[in-house]
GROMACS .gro file of C-alpha atoms in nm:
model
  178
    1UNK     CA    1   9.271   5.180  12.599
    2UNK     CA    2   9.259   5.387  12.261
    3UNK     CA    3   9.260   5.781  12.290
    4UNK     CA    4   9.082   5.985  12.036
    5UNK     CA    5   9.261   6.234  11.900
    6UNK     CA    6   9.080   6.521  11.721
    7UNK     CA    7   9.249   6.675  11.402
    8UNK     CA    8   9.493   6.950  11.469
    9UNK     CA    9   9.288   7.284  11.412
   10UNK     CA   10   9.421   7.524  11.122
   11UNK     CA   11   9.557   7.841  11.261
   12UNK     CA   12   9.292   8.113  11.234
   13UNK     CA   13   8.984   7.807  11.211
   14UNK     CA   14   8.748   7.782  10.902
   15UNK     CA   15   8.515   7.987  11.062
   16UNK     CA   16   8.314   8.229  10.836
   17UNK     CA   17   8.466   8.527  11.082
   18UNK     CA   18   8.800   8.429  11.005
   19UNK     CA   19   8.734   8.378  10.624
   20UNK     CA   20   8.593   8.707  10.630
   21UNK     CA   21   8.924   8.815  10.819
   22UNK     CA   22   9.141   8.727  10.581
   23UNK     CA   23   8.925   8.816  10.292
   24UNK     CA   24   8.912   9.188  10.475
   25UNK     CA   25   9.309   9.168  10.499
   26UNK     CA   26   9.335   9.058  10.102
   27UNK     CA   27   9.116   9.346   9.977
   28UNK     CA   28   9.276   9.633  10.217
   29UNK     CA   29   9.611   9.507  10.093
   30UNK     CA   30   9.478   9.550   9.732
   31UNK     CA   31   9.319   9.928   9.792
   32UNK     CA   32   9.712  10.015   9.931
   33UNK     CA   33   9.811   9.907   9.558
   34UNK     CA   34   9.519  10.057   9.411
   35UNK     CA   35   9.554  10.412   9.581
   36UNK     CA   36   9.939  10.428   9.541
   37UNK     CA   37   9.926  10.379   9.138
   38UNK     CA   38   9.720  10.702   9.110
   39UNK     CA   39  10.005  10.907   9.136
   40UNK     CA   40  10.248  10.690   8.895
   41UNK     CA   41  10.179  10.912   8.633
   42UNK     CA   42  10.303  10.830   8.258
   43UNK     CA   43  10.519  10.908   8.048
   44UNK     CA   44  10.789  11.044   8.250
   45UNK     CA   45  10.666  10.925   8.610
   46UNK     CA   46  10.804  11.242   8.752
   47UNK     CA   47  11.148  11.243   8.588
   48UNK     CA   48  11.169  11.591   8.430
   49UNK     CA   49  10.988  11.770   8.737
   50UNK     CA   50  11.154  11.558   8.990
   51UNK     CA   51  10.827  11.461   9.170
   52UNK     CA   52  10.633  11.160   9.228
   53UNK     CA   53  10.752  10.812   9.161
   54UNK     CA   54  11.125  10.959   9.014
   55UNK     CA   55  11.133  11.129   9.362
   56UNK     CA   56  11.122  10.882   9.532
   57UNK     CA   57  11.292  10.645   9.361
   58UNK     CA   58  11.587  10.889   9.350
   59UNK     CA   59  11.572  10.858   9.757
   60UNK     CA   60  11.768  10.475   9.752
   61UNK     CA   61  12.067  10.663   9.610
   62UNK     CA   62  12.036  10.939   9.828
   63UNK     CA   63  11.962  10.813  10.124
   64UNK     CA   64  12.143  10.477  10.105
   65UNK     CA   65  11.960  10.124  10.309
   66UNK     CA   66  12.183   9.855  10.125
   67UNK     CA   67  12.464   9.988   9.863
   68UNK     CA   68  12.443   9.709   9.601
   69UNK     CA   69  12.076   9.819   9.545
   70UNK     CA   70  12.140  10.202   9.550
   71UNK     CA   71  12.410  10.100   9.289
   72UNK     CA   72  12.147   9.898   9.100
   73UNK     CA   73  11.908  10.229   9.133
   74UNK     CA   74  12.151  10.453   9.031
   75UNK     CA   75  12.312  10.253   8.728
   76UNK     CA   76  12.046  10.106   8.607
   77UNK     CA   77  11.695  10.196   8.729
   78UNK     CA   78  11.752  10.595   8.690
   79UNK     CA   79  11.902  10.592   8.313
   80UNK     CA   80  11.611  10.397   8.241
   81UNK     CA   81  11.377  10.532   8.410
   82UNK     CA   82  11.053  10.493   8.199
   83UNK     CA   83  11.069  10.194   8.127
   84UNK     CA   84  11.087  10.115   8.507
   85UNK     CA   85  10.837  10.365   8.513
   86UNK     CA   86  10.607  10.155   8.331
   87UNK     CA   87  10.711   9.784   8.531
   88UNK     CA   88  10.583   9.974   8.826
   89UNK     CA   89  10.263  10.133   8.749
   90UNK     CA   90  10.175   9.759   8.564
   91UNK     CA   91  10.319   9.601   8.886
   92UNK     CA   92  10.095   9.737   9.141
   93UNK     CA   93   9.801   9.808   8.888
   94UNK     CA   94   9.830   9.377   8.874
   95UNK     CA   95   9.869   9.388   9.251
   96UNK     CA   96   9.563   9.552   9.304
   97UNK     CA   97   9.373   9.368   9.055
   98UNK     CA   98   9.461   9.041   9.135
   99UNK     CA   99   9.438   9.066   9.510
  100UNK     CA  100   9.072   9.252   9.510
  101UNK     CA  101   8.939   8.989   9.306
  102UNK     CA  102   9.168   8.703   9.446
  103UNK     CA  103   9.305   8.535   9.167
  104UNK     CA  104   9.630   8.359   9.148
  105UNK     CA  105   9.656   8.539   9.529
  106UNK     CA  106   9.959   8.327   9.641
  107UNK     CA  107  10.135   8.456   9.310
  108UNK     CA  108  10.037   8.796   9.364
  109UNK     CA  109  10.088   8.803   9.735
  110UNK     CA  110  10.480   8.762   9.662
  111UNK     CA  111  10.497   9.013   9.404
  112UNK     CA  112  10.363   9.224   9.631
  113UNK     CA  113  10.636   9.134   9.929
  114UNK     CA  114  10.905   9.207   9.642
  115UNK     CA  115  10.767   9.509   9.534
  116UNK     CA  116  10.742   9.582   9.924
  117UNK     CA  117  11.146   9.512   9.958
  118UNK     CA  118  11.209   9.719   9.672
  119UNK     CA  119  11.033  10.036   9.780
  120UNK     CA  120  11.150  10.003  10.180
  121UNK     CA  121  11.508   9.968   9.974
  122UNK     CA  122  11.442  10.318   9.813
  123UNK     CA  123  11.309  10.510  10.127
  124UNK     CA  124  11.317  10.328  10.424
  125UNK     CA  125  11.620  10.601  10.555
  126UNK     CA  126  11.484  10.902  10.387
  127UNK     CA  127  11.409  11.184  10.594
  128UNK     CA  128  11.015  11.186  10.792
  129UNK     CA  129  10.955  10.771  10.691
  130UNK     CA  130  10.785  10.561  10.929
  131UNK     CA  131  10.982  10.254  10.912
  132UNK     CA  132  10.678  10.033  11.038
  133UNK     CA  133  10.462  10.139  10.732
  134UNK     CA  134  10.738   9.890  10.530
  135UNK     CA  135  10.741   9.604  10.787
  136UNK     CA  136  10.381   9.617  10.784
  137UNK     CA  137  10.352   9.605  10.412
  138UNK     CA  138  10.595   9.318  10.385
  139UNK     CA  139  10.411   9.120  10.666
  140UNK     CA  140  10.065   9.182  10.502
  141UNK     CA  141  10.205   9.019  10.211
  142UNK     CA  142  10.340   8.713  10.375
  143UNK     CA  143   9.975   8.687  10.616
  144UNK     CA  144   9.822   8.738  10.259
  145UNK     CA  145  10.026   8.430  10.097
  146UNK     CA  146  10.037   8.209  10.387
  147UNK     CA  147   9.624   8.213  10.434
  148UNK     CA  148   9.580   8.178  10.043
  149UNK     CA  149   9.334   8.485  10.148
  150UNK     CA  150   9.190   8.407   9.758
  151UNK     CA  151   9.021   8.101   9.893
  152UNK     CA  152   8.805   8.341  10.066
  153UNK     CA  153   8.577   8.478   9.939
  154UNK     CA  154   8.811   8.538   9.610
  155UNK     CA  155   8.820   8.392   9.239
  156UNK     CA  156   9.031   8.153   9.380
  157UNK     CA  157   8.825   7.990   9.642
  158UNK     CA  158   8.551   7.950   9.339
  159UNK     CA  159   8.808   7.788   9.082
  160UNK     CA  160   9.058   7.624   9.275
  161UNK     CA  161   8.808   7.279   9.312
  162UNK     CA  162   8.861   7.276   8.927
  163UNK     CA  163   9.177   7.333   8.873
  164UNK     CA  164   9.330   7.072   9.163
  165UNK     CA  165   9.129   6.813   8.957
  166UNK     CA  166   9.275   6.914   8.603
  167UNK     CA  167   9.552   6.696   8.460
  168UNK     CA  168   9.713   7.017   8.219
  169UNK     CA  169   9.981   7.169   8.327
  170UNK     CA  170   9.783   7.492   8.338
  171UNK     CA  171   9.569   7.385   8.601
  172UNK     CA  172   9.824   7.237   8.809
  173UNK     CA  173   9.979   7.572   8.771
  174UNK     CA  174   9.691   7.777   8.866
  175UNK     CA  175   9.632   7.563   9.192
  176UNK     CA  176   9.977   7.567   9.306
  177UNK     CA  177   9.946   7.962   9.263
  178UNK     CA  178   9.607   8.037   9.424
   0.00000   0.00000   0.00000
């Protein structure tokens, strides 16, 4: 007597309610990036007035979470601080881009849980920080990647057909990262 087995069903389904879902989760992630580079403000970021992003950069050496990277901050991000200045504003401006549209989303969605570490490295201990708001980021990220949210209803989801059927390198590329 043969048993039929059905196909194991994805987590989350194909549903249009759960594409939508995930879309929904890919473009809120993307307005956090978007809102938080208005206030990464060239040329200095902050440095001179000790506001904005220097501020709070300066909190991983003054409120220490792991001493190698409070070294790192205070050694090497701080005496350089424009140019790290710049990384970050093009860092999250490319966050926001990329994951609105969703394009290269599986790419984007780890930048975005490094640039997550990085900035619960600086503040997570400072004084009046929700430590949640950090978790939540980094977990986004990882829900973001792990759905390939750009499938849906994203840039990816349009040219992903193409690119799994390219032979280049390029396309291989592109598929791996959407």
């Amino acid at each position: 007597m043969a048993a039929a087995t059905a196909a194991p069903a994805e987590a989350g389904g194909d549903s249009r309610l759960a594409r939508g879902g995930v879309a929904a989760l890919r473009i809120g992630v993307a307005l956090l990036w978007i809102q938080n580079v208005a206030w990464k403000v060239p040329p200095d970021f902050g440095e001179h007035a000790n506001t904005g992003l220097y501020f709070f950069t300066r909190f991983a050496v003054d409120y220490p979470v792991f001493p190698p990277y409070s070294w790192f901050v205070e050694h090497v991000v701080l005496p350089n601080f424009p140019f790290f200045g710049w990384m970050t504003l093009l860092i999250e401006a490319g966050l926001g881009a990329f994951l609105l549209i969703g394009l290269a989303t599986r790419f984007w969605a780890a930048v975005g849980l490094a640039q997550s570490l990085a900035i619960m490295l600086s503040v997570l201990n400072a004084p009046n920080e929700w430590h949640w708001s950090y978790y939540l980021m980094i977990l986004a990220h990882v829900a973001v990647f792990a759905t390939a949210a750009g499938r849906s209803f994203g840039v990816d989801g349009v040219l992903r057909p193409g690119w799994q059927t390219s032979t280049g390198r390029l396309g291989s590329l592109l598929a791996r990262l959407s």
